[in-house]
Coordinates of C-alpha atoms and ligand atoms in Angstrom, one line a residue:
X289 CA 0.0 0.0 0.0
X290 CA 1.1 3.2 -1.2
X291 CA 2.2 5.9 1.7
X292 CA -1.2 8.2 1.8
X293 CA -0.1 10.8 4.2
X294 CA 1.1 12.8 0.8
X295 CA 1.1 11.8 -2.4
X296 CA 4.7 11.9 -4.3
X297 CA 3.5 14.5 -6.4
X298 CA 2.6 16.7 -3.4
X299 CA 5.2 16.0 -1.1
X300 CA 8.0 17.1 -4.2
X301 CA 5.7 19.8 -4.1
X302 CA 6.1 21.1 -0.6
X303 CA 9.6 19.8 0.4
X304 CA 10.5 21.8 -2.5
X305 CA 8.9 24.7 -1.5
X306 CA 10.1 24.0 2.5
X307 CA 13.6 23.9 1.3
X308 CA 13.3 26.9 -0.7
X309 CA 12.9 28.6 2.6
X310 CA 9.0 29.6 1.4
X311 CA 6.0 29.2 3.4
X312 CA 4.3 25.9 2.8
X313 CA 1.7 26.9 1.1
X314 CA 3.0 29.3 -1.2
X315 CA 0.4 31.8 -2.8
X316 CA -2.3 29.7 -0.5
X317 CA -1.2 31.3 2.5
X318 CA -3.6 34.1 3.7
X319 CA -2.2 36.5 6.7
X320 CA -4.1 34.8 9.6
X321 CA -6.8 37.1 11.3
X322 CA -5.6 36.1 14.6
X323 CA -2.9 33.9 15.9
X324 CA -4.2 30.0 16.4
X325 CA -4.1 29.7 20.5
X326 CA -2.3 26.5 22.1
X327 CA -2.9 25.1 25.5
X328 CA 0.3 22.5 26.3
X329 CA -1.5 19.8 28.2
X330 CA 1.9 18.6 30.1
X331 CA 4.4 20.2 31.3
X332 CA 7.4 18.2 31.2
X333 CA 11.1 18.9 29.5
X334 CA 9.8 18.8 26.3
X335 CA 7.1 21.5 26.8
X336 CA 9.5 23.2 29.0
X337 CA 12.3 23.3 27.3
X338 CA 11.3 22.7 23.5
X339 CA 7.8 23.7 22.5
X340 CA 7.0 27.1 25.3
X341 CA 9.9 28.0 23.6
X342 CA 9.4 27.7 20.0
X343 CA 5.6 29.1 20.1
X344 CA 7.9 32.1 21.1
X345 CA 8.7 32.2 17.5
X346 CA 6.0 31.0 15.7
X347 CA 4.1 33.2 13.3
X348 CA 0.7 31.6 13.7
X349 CA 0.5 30.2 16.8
X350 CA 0.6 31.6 20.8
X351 CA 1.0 29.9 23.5
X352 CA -2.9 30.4 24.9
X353 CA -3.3 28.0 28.2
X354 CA -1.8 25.3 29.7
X355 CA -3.1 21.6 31.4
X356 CA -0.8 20.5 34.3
X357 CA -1.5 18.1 37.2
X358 CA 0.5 20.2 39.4
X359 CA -0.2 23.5 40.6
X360 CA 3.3 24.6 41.4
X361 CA 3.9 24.8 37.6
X362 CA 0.7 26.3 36.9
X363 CA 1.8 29.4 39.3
X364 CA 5.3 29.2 37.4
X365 CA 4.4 29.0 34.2
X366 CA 1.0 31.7 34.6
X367 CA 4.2 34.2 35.8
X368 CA 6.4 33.2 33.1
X369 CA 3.5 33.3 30.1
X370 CA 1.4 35.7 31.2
X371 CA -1.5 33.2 31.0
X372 CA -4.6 34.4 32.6
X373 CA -6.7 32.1 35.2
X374 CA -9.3 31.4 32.6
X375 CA -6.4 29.8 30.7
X376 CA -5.1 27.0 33.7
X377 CA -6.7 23.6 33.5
X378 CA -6.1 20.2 35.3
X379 CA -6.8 16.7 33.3
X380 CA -9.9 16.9 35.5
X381 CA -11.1 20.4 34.0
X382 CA -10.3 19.6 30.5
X383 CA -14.1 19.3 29.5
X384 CA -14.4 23.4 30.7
X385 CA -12.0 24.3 27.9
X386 CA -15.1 24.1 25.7
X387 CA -16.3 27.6 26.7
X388 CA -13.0 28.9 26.0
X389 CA -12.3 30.3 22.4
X390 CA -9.0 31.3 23.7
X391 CA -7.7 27.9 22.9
X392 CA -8.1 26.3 19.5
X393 CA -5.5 23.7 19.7
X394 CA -4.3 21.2 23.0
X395 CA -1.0 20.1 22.4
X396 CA -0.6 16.6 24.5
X397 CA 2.7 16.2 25.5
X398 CA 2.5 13.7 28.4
X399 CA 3.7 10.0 28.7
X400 CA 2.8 8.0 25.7
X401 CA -0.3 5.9 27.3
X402 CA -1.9 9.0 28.7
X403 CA -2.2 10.7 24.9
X404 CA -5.5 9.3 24.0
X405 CA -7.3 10.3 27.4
X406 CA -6.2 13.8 26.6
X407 CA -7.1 13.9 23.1
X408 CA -10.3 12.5 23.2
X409 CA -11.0 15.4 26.1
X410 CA -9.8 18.1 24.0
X411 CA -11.7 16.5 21.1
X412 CA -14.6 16.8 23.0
X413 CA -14.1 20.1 24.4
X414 CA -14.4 20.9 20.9
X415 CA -10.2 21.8 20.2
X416 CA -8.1 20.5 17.6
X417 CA -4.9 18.4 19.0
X418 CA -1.2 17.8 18.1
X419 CA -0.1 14.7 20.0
X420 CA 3.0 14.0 20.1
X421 CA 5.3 10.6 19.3
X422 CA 4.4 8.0 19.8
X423 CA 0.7 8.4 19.0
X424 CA -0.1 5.9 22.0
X425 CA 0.5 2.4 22.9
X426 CA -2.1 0.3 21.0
X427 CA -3.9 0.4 17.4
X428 CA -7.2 0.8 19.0
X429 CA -6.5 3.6 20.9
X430 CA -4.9 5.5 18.1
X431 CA -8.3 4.4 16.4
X432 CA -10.1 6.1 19.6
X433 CA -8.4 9.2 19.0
X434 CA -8.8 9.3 15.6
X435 CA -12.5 8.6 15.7
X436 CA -12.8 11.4 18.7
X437 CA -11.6 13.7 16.4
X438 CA -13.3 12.9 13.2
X439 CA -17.3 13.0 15.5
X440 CA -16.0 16.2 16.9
X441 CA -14.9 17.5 13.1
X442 CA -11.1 18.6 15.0
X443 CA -7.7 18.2 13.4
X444 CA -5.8 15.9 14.5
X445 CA -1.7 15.5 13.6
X446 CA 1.2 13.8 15.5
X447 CA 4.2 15.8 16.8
X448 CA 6.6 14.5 13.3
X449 CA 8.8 17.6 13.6
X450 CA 11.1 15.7 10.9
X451 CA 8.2 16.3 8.1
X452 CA 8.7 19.9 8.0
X453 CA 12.8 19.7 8.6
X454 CA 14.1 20.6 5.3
X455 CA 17.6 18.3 5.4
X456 CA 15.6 15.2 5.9
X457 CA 13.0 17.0 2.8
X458 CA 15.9 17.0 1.0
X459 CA 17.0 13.0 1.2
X460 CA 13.1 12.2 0.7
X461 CA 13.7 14.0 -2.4
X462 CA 17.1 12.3 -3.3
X463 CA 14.9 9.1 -2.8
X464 CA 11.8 9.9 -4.4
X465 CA 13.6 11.9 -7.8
X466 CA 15.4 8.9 -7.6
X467 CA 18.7 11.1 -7.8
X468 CA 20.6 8.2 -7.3
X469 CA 18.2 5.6 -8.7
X470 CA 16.1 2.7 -7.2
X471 CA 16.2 2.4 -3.3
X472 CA 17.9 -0.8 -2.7
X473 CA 18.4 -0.6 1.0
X474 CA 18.2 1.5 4.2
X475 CA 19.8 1.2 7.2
X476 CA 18.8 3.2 10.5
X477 CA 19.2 3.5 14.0
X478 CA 18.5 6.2 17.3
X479 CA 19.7 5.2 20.7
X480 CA 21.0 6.9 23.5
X481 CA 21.9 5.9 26.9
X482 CA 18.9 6.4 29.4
X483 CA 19.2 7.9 32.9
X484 CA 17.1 7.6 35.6
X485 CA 15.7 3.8 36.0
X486 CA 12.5 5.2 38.0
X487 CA 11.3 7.7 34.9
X488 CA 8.2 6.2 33.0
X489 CA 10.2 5.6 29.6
X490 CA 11.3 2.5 31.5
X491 CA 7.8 1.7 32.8
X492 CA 5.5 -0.7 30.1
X493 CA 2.4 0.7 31.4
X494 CA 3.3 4.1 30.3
X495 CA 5.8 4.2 27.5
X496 CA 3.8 1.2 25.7
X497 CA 7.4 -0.3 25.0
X498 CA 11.2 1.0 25.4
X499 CA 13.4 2.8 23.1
X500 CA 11.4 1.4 19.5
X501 CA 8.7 3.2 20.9
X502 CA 10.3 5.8 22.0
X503 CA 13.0 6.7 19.7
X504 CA 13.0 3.7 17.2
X505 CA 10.3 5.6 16.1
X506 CA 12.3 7.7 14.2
X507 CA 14.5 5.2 12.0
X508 CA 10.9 3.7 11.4
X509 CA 9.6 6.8 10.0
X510 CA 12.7 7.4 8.1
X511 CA 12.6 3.7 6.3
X512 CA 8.8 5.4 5.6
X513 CA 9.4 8.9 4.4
X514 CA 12.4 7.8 2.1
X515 CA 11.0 4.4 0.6
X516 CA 6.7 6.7 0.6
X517 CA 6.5 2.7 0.9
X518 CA 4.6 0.5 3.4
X519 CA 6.8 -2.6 4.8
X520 CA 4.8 -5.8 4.1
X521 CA 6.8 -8.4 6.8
X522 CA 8.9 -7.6 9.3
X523 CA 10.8 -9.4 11.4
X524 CA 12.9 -8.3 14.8
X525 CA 15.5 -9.7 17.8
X526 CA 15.4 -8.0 20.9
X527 CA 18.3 -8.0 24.3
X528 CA 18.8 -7.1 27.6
X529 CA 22.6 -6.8 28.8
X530 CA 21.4 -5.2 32.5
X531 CA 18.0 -6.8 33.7
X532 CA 17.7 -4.4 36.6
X533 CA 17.1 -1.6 34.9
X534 CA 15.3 -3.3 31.9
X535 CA 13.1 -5.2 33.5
X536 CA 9.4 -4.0 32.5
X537 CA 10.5 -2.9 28.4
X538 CA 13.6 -4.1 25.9
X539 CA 16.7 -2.1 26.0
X540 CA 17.7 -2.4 22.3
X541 CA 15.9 -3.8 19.5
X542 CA 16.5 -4.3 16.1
X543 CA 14.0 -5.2 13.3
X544 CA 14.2 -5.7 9.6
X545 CA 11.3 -4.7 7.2
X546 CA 10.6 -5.9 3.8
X547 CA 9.3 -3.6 1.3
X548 CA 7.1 -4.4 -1.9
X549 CA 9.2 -4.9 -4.6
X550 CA 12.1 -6.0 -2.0
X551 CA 13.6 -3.3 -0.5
X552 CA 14.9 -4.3 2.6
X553 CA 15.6 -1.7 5.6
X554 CA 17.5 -2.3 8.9
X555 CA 17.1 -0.8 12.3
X556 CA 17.9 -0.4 15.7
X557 CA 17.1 1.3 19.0
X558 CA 18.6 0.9 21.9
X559 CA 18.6 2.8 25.5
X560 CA 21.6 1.2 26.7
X561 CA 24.2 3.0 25.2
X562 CA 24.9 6.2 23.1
X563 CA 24.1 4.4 19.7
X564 CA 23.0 5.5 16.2
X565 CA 21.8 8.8 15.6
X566 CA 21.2 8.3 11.7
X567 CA 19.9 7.2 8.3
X568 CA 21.6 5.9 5.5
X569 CA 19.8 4.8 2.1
X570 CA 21.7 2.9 -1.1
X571 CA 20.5 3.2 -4.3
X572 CA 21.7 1.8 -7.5
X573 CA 24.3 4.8 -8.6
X574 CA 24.7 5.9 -5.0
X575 CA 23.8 6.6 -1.8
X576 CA 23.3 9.3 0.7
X577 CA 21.8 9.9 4.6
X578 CA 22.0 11.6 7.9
X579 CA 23.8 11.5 11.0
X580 CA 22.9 13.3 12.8
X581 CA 19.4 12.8 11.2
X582 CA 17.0 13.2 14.4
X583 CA 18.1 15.9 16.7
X584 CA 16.6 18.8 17.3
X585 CA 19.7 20.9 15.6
X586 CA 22.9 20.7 14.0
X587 CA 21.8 18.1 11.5
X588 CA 24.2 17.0 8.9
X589 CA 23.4 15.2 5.4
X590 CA 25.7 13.3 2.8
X591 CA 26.2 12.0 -0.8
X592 CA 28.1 9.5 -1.8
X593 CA 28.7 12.1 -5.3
X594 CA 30.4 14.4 -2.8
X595 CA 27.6 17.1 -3.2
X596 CA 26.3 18.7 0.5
X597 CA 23.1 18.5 2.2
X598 CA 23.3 21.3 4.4
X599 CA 20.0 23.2 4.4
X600 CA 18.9 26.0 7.0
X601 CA 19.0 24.6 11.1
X602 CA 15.2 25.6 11.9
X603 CA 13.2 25.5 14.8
X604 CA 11.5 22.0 14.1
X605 CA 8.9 22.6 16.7
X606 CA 7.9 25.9 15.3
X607 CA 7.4 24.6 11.6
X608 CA 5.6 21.7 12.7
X609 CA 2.9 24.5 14.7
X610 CA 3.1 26.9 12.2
X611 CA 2.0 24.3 9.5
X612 CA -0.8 22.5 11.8
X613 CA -2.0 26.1 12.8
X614 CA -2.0 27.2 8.7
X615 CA -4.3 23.6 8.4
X616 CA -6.7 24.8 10.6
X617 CA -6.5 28.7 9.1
X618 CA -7.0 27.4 5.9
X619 CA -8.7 24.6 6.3
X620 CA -6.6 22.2 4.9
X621 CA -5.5 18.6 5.8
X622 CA -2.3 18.3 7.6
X623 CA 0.5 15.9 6.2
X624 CA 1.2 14.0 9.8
X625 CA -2.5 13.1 10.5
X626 CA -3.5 10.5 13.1
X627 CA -3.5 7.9 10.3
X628 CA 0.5 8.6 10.3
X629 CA 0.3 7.9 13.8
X630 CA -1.6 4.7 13.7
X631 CA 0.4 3.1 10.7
X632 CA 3.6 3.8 12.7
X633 CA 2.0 1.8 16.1
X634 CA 1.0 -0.7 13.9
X635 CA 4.1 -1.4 12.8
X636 CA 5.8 -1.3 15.9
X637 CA 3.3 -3.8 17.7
X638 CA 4.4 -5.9 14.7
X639 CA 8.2 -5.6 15.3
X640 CA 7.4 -6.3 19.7
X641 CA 5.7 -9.7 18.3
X642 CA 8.1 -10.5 15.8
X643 CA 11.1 -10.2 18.6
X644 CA 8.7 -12.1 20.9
X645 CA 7.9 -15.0 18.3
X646 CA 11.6 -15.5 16.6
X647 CA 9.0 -15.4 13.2
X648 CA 8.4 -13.1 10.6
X649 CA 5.0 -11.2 10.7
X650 CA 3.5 -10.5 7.9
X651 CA 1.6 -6.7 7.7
Ligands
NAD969 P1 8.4 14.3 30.8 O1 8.4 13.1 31.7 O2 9.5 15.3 30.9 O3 7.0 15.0 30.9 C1 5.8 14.4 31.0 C2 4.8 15.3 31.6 O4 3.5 14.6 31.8 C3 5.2 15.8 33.0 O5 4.9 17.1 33.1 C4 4.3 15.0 34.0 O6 4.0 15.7 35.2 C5 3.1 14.8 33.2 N1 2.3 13.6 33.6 C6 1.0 13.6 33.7 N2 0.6 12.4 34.2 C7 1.7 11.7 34.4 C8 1.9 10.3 34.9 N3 0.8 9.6 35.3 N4 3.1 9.9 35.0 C9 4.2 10.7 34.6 N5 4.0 11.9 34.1 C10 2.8 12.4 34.0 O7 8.3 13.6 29.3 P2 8.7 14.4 27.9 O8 10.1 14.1 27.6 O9 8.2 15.8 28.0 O10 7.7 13.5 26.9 C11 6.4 13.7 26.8 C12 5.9 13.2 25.5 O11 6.6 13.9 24.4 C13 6.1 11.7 25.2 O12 5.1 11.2 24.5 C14 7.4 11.7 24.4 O13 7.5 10.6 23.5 C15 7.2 12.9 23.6 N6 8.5 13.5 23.2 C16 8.7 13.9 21.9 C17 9.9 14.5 21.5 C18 10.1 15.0 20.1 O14 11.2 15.3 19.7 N7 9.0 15.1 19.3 C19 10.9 14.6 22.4 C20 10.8 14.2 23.7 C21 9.5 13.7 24.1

């Protein structure tokens, strides 16, 4: 099955245009009557220190309200953001936010099992929602989500800050233009060395899984994005070195899918050490990739023909708002819907049973 989340045609059509440095939708864009309002529903390092930050310097978006369990940070972050009373709600209060047309958008940015409990609130509430990586821990609750969403007539994408980052545009392009010719292979891997063995990344319940979920996700939606392909089997080992702090999820994985006409793609994620931080795809005349292909800055391309990749370092986190808040201004679809969220569990769920199994699953 063909990727649906853009067609080729269109998503030539807008990386080109995103690494031209032009606004996504070129002449489409209309000057926004007002600035789309977000309420952050979580308030954890990657609100704090990532997306508070960006709506700074947004051009559609403002940071409108925020949802926090905890009412120290509500006082901080009122003092810090100027966000009035009317603006603070719990996960208790959620359903309130439906008399407020301050807020247009809840941005869910809590642990990956609590996403569809907030989205389906803020769908009801009648808001549109960005939810962040991974879209939860199960294909039906993505399905929840997405149906809460499509009964309330809301918007819903998933936090892919790579889709609007325009070095990673540029290898989908390399692949796609077929630059180099057919894709024969990709290889990619994320993994870092985790911390803390109380935090819930390490807790099933929570995080749905361990670094696949987490940051596999990434190499997954590379082997995507470049191939605009579906894998049709997959198949996946998994290994523990230390089994006191990996007790509840794996702490590296790695998986191999098989594409139609054969492409075959190799990953890996791992929280046990500093690993991989990259993407590399093969192609008949040559190849080229990423590393570092997923952080938030300083990302570096290559090609094999000695040519650079080295497009502007933007503020992923403020593209990816600015686009979803230009979706809802002009009432267009977004490119990282819910769907992209559900394939990508789907896929994952397949990989766990694989490793589980020792046998190929078939998608
Ligand atoms: P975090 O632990 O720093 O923050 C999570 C927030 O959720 C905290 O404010 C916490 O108080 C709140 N929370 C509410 N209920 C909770 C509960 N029962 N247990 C624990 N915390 C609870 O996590 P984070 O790093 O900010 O990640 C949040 C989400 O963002 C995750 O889904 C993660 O995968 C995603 N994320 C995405 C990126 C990206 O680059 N797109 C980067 C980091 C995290």
């Amino acid at each position: 099955m063909k990727s649906p989340f853009l067609s080729r045609r269109d998503f030539l059509k807008t990386s080109a245009l995103a690494v031209a440095g032009l606004p996504l939708l070129g002449t489409q864009a209309a000057e926004p009557k007002r600035k789309i309002g977000f309420a952050l529903c979580g308030l954890g390092n990657l609100s704090t220190h990532q997306i508070a930050p960006a709506l700074q310097t947004t051009e559609f978006c403002r940071l409108a309200g925020i949802v926090t369990g905890t009412p120290a940070k509500a006082a901080r972050w009122k003092a810090q953001y100027n966000i009035p009373d009317h603006c603070i709600y719990n996960y208790d209060t959620m359903a309130q936010m439906a008399d407020n047309p301050d807020i247009d958008v809840v941005y869910v940015v809590t642990p990956n099992a609590l996403h569809e409990e907030s989205t389906v609130k803020a769908a009801k509430a009648g808001k549109h929602v960005l939810c962040e990586k991974p879209m939860e821990i199960s294909v039906a609750r993505c399905q929840q989500m997405i149906d809460a969403c499509r009964d309330a007539k809301k918007l819903l994408a998933i936090g892919y800050r790579l889709h609007f980052e325009p070095n990673n545009l540029e290898c989908v392009r390399l692949a796609r233009e077929k630059v180099f010719g057919q894709l024969k292979s990709i290889e990619a891997g994320f993994g870092f060395a985790i911390g803390d063995p109380k935090q819930w990344r390490l807790n099933r319940a929570l995080a749905g899984g361990g670094p696949l979920m987490d940051v596999g996700i990434y190499a997954l939606q590379a082997m995507r994005y470049l191939t605009g392909d579906e894998p049709v089997e997959v198949s996946a080992t998994q290994s523990t070195t230390d089994k006191t702090k990996f007790h509840d999820v794996e702490e590296t994985i790695s998986w191999q899918l098989k594409f139609p006409g054969g492409l075959l793609a190799n990953g890996e994620a791992t929280y046990g050490f500093n690993g991989p931080n990259r993407f590399n795809a093969y192609a008949e005349r040559g190849s080229f990739g990423m590393e570092p292909a997923y952080s938030y800055h300083g990302l570096r391309g290559h090609r094999s023909d000695g040519h650079e990749i080295q497009l502007p370092d933007i503020d992923q986190f403020a593209a990816e708002m600015d686009d979803f808040a230009q979706c809802i201004l002009n009432q267009r679809p977004t490119r990282v819907p819910g769907e992209e969220g559900l394939r990508d569990v789907k896929i994952m769920m397949a990989i766990y049973e694989a490793a589980r199994t020792g046998k190929a699953v078939t998608l």
